[in-house]
Amino acid sequence: MRLARAIAKHNKLYHAEDTPEISDADYDALVRRNNVLEEAFPHLVRDDSPNKLVGAAVAASPLSKVAHEQRMYSLDNGFSDEDIAEWLARVRRFLNLPEDAPVAVTAEDKIDGLSCSLRYEKGELVLAATRGDGQVGEDVTANVRMISDIPEILSVSAEPVEARLSDEKRPSTGSGLTVSAAIPDLFEIRGEVYMAKADFDGLNSRLMEEGKAEAKAKGVEFDPEKIRQFANPRNAAAGSLRQKDANITAQRPLKFWAHGWGVHSALPGETSFAVAKAIESWGVPVSPLVQRFETLEQILTHYRHIEAERADLPYDIDGVVYKVDRLDWQQRLGFVAKAPRWALAHKFPAEQAQTTLESIDIQVGRTGKLTPVGRLKPVTVGGVVVSNVTLHNRDEIERLGVRPGDRVVIQRAGDVIPQVVENLTRDDPRKAYDFPDHCPKCNSEAVAEEGEVDVRCTGGLICPAQRFQRLIHFVSRVALDIDGLGEKSIAEFIDAGFIESPADIFRLHQHRDEILVREGWQEKSVDNLFAAVEKKRQPDAARLLFGLGIRHIGTVTARDLLKNFTTLQKVQEIADLAIESQEYRSSRAQSRDEDGEQDVSTLLDTNGSEPDTKETESEAHGDGDAAWAEIISIDGVGPTVAQALADFFHEPHNRAVWDDLLSEVSPPDYIVETRDSAVAGKIVVFTGKLETMSRDEAKAQAEALGAKASGSVSAKTDLLVAGPGAGSKMKKAEALGIEVIDEAAWAEIVAAAG
């Protein structure tokens, strides 16, 4: 569970805030560990699993938000030859192909940039948007128009771009296809905005020189520490593209190349390779190294050639992307929650360097988690100077045996802060690092719960760090999304005593005169802030629930709860009942026993009570057990979430915060969107041998139509699709009066839904 939370945090830092704290290799390792656990324990899969999420929600920004008509997905990763072979095997199994059937694949280098979607209507650029969380991005149309690589008007040309890979190293595959295709009325080109290595160095040098000139003009001493330079080309590209002023973007040396497409009125080819060449013929750059292969050996040979020339390329790449070439096969393969089944990113191994760990600082998050951050003697790894590294938690520090002053090996894959992989001086006879047992911010006791490695401050909202971080989370883009309330303003209002809880935000107008006399605030900015707050008086119920920061309740779980209970009042009611369940009372009693305490209710049950009291308690237990069962029966919600929800409402202070907040806001009932298909909202089961598709493909079709694909027949099942050899499931369905159809009838349902 902590893996999913850590991955979500680092997703946000990388995709939304452009301030990553861990290396790509470290992030990929977290995801791999999470995948192994999810495969072994599918009932523990969380709503915020990295396998369900893409990128991160759009961060606070002056740019307007844009909903993608077709979702922008991420990619799954492979790290070894075996991973690539297994991916191809999965593709064959899904498509019901023989084990030795050839699967043509396109391969292109994976550039490290910022994903962007370009919408062309009748050949004219009308909209450009960043990926964001895959569903909502930022409108960067004005800025994109400043990038010379991106044409305002598409035009048909047959001039190919020469590949930069040296001839003697390129595998001979006959991939020199030139395509000239008519431009569709609607075509969305997707790709990466990036900055070349030389341009990145030049930009940082220019920023430093401009800082010197400004200091000289003001007659003050030049302080290079005050000059904001970019850490790496990706951050430079992201920061340059996401400017409020397009003129600043125009001064930045940004480039673009296409690697895919979104919505379209027509496709100029039947393969991924053909469409890429068509896009290139319209004047939009594509990877100069894109090629087509038909065997695993060719794919891996190409990967090694790219890896060998990686350092000499004029831009940063972190792997090679493979795509199933046939578009009809891509259509059948479809997508998992966050990525296409028909594509895979083959990542490069990490780079390493040695340096000294100078100190360890402790940061406190909104849930009280104490995170150790290592301060390094600056070192260059892969051309980037790094000086900070996350040490994750107490267990990781103990595993590595690191202490300030140790010589450590760090590694990096991509251009982000690296991880410590080895302590070269752990055998030195020096005292081990003492991880704090009290919060450095409020001095409350810091403990690790059973089964958790994270040490957390027990101070709750009396801890200024937690209170601050929780309020930041509440107003963030992924929660209530209140414009004008950022970290600086929240900190200022807390210090001034204007806000302590979420409800206080909606009473800020009571401090209008006091805010107006504070530095940096004027009537217009204050009125804009109050207007933004007022707009959130009727917030989305799921966002509000998520914004409260209840442990284990992420964005998806909050939506799942509201889909079932429709209002926050009903969520509270079901949680209040669940508090009386035997399951919850047992967990509370166990917790008290472990702390040397005993639940008063347990004593009453043990020592006896009046008959009418027992009867009342029995009725309460019955209602509570039913409520607990109802919560954990929700798809994607389990006992951990039920426990967290009950814990939240069991705490009187939390209930006071909840009641106070709901006195200020009125969230409307949650509306569940339904798909227009004959099976939307129904439970479908597949049995027997399917002849035209694999079982996985059939389940994917059902989910795409808004149905739930189940593996077992019960009274709740609405439809059974039976192939040859259907046995006990079909008999049970017939006995229960469940509708049974064959594979051909299912195909008609799919076709009718379009």
Coordinates of N, CA and C in Angstrom, one line a residue, residues 422-551:
E422 N 24.7 1.9 -2.8 CA 25.7 1.3 -2.0 C 26.4 2.3 -1.1
N423 N 26.8 1.8 0.1 CA 27.6 2.6 1.1 C 29.0 2.0 1.1
L424 N 29.9 2.7 0.6 CA 31.3 2.3 0.5 C 32.1 2.3 1.8
T425 N 31.5 3.0 2.8 CA 32.2 3.1 4.1 C 31.4 2.6 5.3
R426 N 30.5 1.7 5.0 CA 29.6 1.2 6.1 C 30.3 0.5 7.2
D427 N 31.5 -0.1 6.9 CA 32.3 -0.8 7.9 C 33.2 0.1 8.8
D428 N 33.2 1.4 8.5 CA 33.9 2.3 9.3 C 33.3 2.3 10.7
P429 N 34.2 2.3 11.8 CA 33.7 2.2 13.2 C 33.1 3.5 13.7
R430 N 32.0 3.9 13.1 CA 31.3 5.1 13.6 C 29.9 4.8 14.0
K431 N 29.3 5.6 14.8 CA 27.9 5.3 15.3 C 26.9 5.4 14.2
A432 N 25.9 4.5 14.3 CA 24.9 4.4 13.3 C 24.0 5.7 13.4
Y433 N 23.3 6.0 12.3 CA 22.4 7.2 12.4 C 21.2 6.9 13.2
D434 N 20.9 7.8 14.1 CA 19.7 7.6 15.0 C 18.5 8.3 14.3
F435 N 17.6 7.4 13.8 CA 16.4 8.0 13.2 C 15.5 8.6 14.4
P436 N 15.0 9.8 14.2 CA 14.3 10.5 15.3 C 13.0 9.7 15.7
D437 N 12.8 9.7 17.0 CA 11.6 9.0 17.5 C 10.6 10.1 18.0
H438 N 10.9 11.4 17.7 CA 10.0 12.5 17.9 C 10.0 13.4 16.7
C439 N 8.8 14.0 16.4 CA 8.7 14.8 15.2 C 9.6 16.1 15.4
P440 N 10.4 16.4 14.3 CA 11.3 17.5 14.4 C 10.5 18.9 14.3
K441 N 9.2 18.8 14.0 CA 8.4 20.0 13.9 C 7.6 20.4 15.1
C442 N 7.1 19.3 15.8 CA 6.2 19.6 16.9 C 6.6 18.8 18.2
N443 N 7.6 17.9 18.1 CA 8.1 17.1 19.2 C 7.2 16.1 19.7
S444 N 6.1 15.8 18.9 CA 5.2 14.7 19.2 C 6.0 13.4 19.0
E445 N 5.5 12.3 19.6 CA 6.1 11.0 19.4 C 6.0 10.6 17.9
A446 N 7.0 10.0 17.4 CA 7.0 9.5 16.0 C 7.1 7.9 16.0
V447 N 6.1 7.2 15.5 CA 6.1 5.8 15.6 C 5.8 5.2 14.2
A448 N 6.1 3.9 14.0 CA 5.7 3.1 12.9 C 4.6 2.2 13.2
E449 N 3.5 2.2 12.5 CA 2.4 1.3 12.8 C 2.8 -0.2 12.4
E450 N 2.2 -1.1 13.0 CA 2.5 -2.5 12.7 C 2.3 -2.8 11.2
G451 N 3.3 -3.4 10.6 CA 3.3 -3.7 9.2 C 3.7 -2.6 8.3
E452 N 4.0 -1.4 8.9 CA 4.4 -0.3 8.1 C 5.9 0.0 8.3
V453 N 6.6 0.5 7.3 CA 8.0 0.9 7.5 C 8.1 2.4 7.8
D454 N 7.1 3.2 7.4 CA 7.1 4.6 7.5 C 6.9 5.0 9.0
V455 N 7.7 5.9 9.5 CA 7.6 6.4 10.8 C 6.7 7.7 10.7
R456 N 5.7 7.9 11.5 CA 4.8 9.0 11.4 C 4.7 9.8 12.7
C457 N 4.6 11.1 12.6 CA 4.3 11.9 13.7 C 2.9 11.7 14.2
T458 N 2.7 11.5 15.5 CA 1.4 11.3 16.1 C 0.7 12.6 16.5
G459 N 1.3 13.7 16.1 CA 0.7 15.0 16.6 C -0.6 15.4 15.8
G460 N -0.8 14.8 14.7 CA -2.0 15.1 13.9 C -2.0 16.6 13.6
L461 N -3.2 17.3 13.7 CA -3.3 18.7 13.3 C -2.6 19.6 14.3
I462 N -2.1 19.1 15.4 CA -1.3 20.1 16.3 C 0.1 20.2 15.7
C463 N 0.4 19.3 14.8 CA 1.7 19.4 14.1 C 1.6 20.5 13.0
P464 N 2.4 21.5 13.1 CA 2.3 22.6 12.1 C 2.6 22.1 10.7
A465 N 3.5 21.1 10.6 CA 3.9 20.6 9.2 C 2.7 19.8 8.6
Q466 N 2.1 19.0 9.4 CA 0.9 18.2 8.9 C -0.3 19.1 8.6
R467 N -0.5 20.1 9.5 CA -1.7 21.0 9.2 C -1.4 21.7 7.9
F468 N -0.2 22.2 7.7 CA 0.1 22.9 6.5 C 0.0 22.1 5.3
Q469 N 0.5 20.9 5.3 CA 0.5 20.0 4.2 C -0.9 19.5 3.9
R470 N -1.7 19.3 4.9 CA -3.1 18.9 4.6 C -3.9 20.0 4.0
L471 N -3.7 21.2 4.4 CA -4.4 22.3 3.8 C -4.0 22.5 2.4
I472 N -2.7 22.3 2.1 CA -2.1 22.4 0.7 C -2.8 21.4 -0.1
H473 N -2.9 20.2 0.4 CA -3.6 19.1 -0.3 C -5.1 19.4 -0.6
F474 N -5.7 20.0 0.4 CA -7.2 20.3 0.3 C -7.4 21.2 -0.9
V475 N -6.6 22.2 -1.1 CA -6.8 23.3 -2.1 C -6.1 22.9 -3.4
S476 N -5.4 21.8 -3.5 CA -4.6 21.4 -4.7 C -5.5 21.2 -5.9
R477 N -4.9 21.1 -7.0 CA -5.6 20.9 -8.3 C -6.3 19.5 -8.3
V478 N -5.8 18.5 -7.6 CA -6.4 17.2 -7.6 C -7.6 17.1 -6.6
A479 N -7.7 18.1 -5.7 CA -8.7 18.1 -4.7 C -9.7 19.2 -5.1
L480 N -9.8 20.3 -4.3 CA -10.8 21.3 -4.5 C -10.4 22.3 -5.6
D481 N -9.1 22.4 -5.9 CA -8.7 23.2 -7.0 C -9.1 24.7 -6.9
I482 N -8.6 25.3 -5.8 CA -8.9 26.7 -5.5 C -7.8 27.6 -6.1
D483 N -8.1 28.3 -7.1 CA -7.1 29.2 -7.7 C -6.7 30.3 -6.7
G484 N -5.4 30.6 -6.7 CA -4.9 31.7 -5.9 C -4.5 31.3 -4.5
L485 N -4.8 30.0 -4.1 CA -4.4 29.5 -2.8 C -3.3 28.5 -3.0
G486 N -2.0 29.0 -2.9 CA -0.9 28.1 -3.0 C -0.2 27.9 -1.7
E487 N 1.0 27.3 -1.7 CA 1.7 27.1 -0.4 C 2.1 28.4 0.3
K488 N 2.5 29.4 -0.5 CA 2.8 30.7 0.2 C 1.7 31.3 0.9
S489 N 0.5 31.4 0.2 CA -0.7 32.0 0.8 C -1.2 31.2 2.0
I490 N -1.2 29.8 1.9 CA -1.6 29.0 3.0 C -0.7 29.2 4.2
A491 N 0.6 29.2 4.0 CA 1.5 29.5 5.1 C 1.3 30.8 5.8
E492 N 1.1 31.8 4.9 CA 0.8 33.2 5.5 C -0.4 33.2 6.3
F493 N -1.5 32.6 5.8 CA -2.8 32.7 6.5 C -2.8 31.8 7.8
I494 N -2.0 30.7 7.8 CA -1.9 29.9 9.0 C -1.1 30.8 10.1
D495 N 0.0 31.4 9.7 CA 0.8 32.2 10.6 C 0.0 33.3 11.2
A496 N -0.9 33.9 10.4 CA -1.7 35.0 10.8 C -2.9 34.6 11.7
G497 N -3.2 33.3 11.7 CA -4.3 32.8 12.5 C -5.6 32.8 11.8
F498 N -5.6 33.0 10.5 CA -6.8 33.1 9.7 C -7.4 31.7 9.4
I499 N -6.6 30.7 9.2 CA -7.1 29.4 8.9 C -6.4 28.3 9.8
E500 N -7.1 27.3 10.2 CA -6.6 26.1 10.9 C -7.1 24.9 10.3
S501 N -8.4 25.0 9.7 CA -9.0 23.8 9.2 C -9.6 24.1 7.8
P502 N -10.0 23.1 7.0 CA -10.5 23.4 5.7 C -11.7 24.4 5.7
A503 N -12.6 24.3 6.7 CA -13.8 25.2 6.7 C -13.4 26.6 6.9
D504 N -12.2 26.9 7.5 CA -11.8 28.3 7.7 C -11.5 28.9 6.3
I505 N -11.2 28.2 5.3 CA -10.9 28.7 4.0 C -12.1 29.4 3.5
F506 N -13.3 28.9 3.8 CA -14.6 29.5 3.3 C -15.0 30.6 4.2
R507 N -14.2 30.9 5.3 CA -14.5 32.1 6.1 C -13.4 33.1 6.0
L508 N -12.6 33.0 5.0 CA -11.5 34.0 4.9 C -12.0 35.4 4.6
H509 N -13.2 35.5 4.0 CA -13.7 36.8 3.7 C -13.9 37.6 5.0
Q510 N -14.0 37.0 6.2 CA -14.2 37.7 7.4 C -12.9 38.4 7.8
H511 N -11.8 38.1 7.1 CA -10.5 38.7 7.4 C -10.1 39.7 6.3
R512 N -11.0 40.1 5.5 CA -10.7 40.9 4.3 C -9.8 42.1 4.7
D513 N -10.2 42.9 5.6 CA -9.5 44.1 6.0 C -8.0 43.8 6.4
E514 N -7.9 42.7 7.2 CA -6.6 42.3 7.7 C -5.7 41.8 6.6
I515 N -6.3 41.1 5.6 CA -5.5 40.6 4.5 C -5.0 41.8 3.6
L516 N -5.9 42.8 3.4 CA -5.6 43.9 2.6 C -4.4 44.7 3.0
V517 N -4.1 44.7 4.3 CA -3.0 45.5 4.8 C -1.7 44.7 4.8
R518 N -1.8 43.5 4.4 CA -0.6 42.6 4.4 C 0.2 42.9 3.1
E519 N 1.5 42.7 3.1 CA 2.3 43.0 2.0 C 2.0 42.0 0.8
G520 N 1.9 42.6 -0.4 CA 1.6 41.8 -1.6 C 0.2 41.6 -1.9
W521 N -0.8 42.0 -1.1 CA -2.2 41.9 -1.3 C -2.8 43.2 -1.7
Q522 N -3.6 43.2 -2.7 CA -4.4 44.4 -3.2 C -5.8 44.0 -3.3
E523 N -6.7 45.0 -3.5 CA -8.1 44.7 -3.6 C -8.5 43.7 -4.7
K524 N -7.8 43.8 -5.8 CA -8.1 42.9 -6.9 C -7.7 41.5 -6.6
S525 N -6.5 41.3 -6.1 CA -6.1 40.0 -5.8 C -6.9 39.3 -4.6
V526 N -7.3 40.1 -3.7 CA -8.1 39.6 -2.6 C -9.5 39.2 -3.1
D527 N -10.1 40.1 -3.9 CA -11.4 39.8 -4.4 C -11.4 38.6 -5.3
N528 N -10.3 38.4 -6.1 CA -10.2 37.3 -7.0 C -10.1 36.0 -6.1
L529 N -9.3 36.1 -5.0 CA -9.2 34.9 -4.2 C -10.6 34.5 -3.6
F530 N -11.3 35.5 -3.0 CA -12.6 35.2 -2.4 C -13.6 34.7 -3.5
A531 N -13.5 35.2 -4.7 CA -14.4 34.7 -5.8 C -14.0 33.2 -6.1
A532 N -12.7 32.9 -6.1 CA -12.3 31.5 -6.4 C -12.8 30.6 -5.3
V533 N -12.8 31.1 -4.0 CA -13.3 30.3 -2.9 C -14.8 30.0 -3.0
E534 N -15.5 31.1 -3.3 CA -17.0 31.0 -3.4 C -17.4 30.0 -4.5
K535 N -16.6 29.9 -5.6 CA -16.9 29.0 -6.7 C -16.9 27.5 -6.2
K536 N -16.3 27.3 -5.0 CA -16.1 25.9 -4.5 C -17.1 25.6 -3.4
R537 N -18.2 26.5 -3.3 CA -19.2 26.2 -2.3 C -20.0 25.0 -2.6
Q538 N -20.0 24.6 -3.9 CA -20.7 23.3 -4.3 C -19.7 22.4 -5.0
P539 N -18.8 21.9 -4.3 CA -17.7 21.1 -4.9 C -18.1 19.7 -5.3
D540 N -17.4 19.1 -6.2 CA -17.6 17.7 -6.5 C -17.4 16.9 -5.2
A541 N -18.3 16.1 -4.9 CA -18.3 15.3 -3.6 C -17.1 14.4 -3.5
A542 N -16.7 13.8 -4.6 CA -15.5 12.9 -4.6 C -14.2 13.6 -4.4
R543 N -14.1 14.8 -5.0 CA -12.9 15.6 -4.8 C -12.9 16.1 -3.3
L544 N -14.0 16.5 -2.8 CA -14.0 16.9 -1.4 C -13.6 15.8 -0.4
L545 N -14.1 14.6 -0.7 CA -13.7 13.5 0.2 C -12.3 13.2 0.1
F546 N -11.7 13.2 -1.2 CA -10.3 13.0 -1.4 C -9.5 14.1 -0.7
G547 N -10.0 15.3 -0.8 CA -9.3 16.5 -0.3 C -9.1 16.4 1.2
L548 N -9.9 15.7 1.9 CA -9.7 15.6 3.4 C -8.5 14.8 3.8
G549 N -7.9 14.1 2.8 CA -6.6 13.4 3.1 C -6.8 12.2 4.0
I550 N -7.9 11.5 3.9 CA -8.1 10.3 4.7 C -7.2 9.2 4.1
R551 N -6.4 8.6 5.0 CA -5.4 7.6 4.5 C -6.1 6.5 3.7

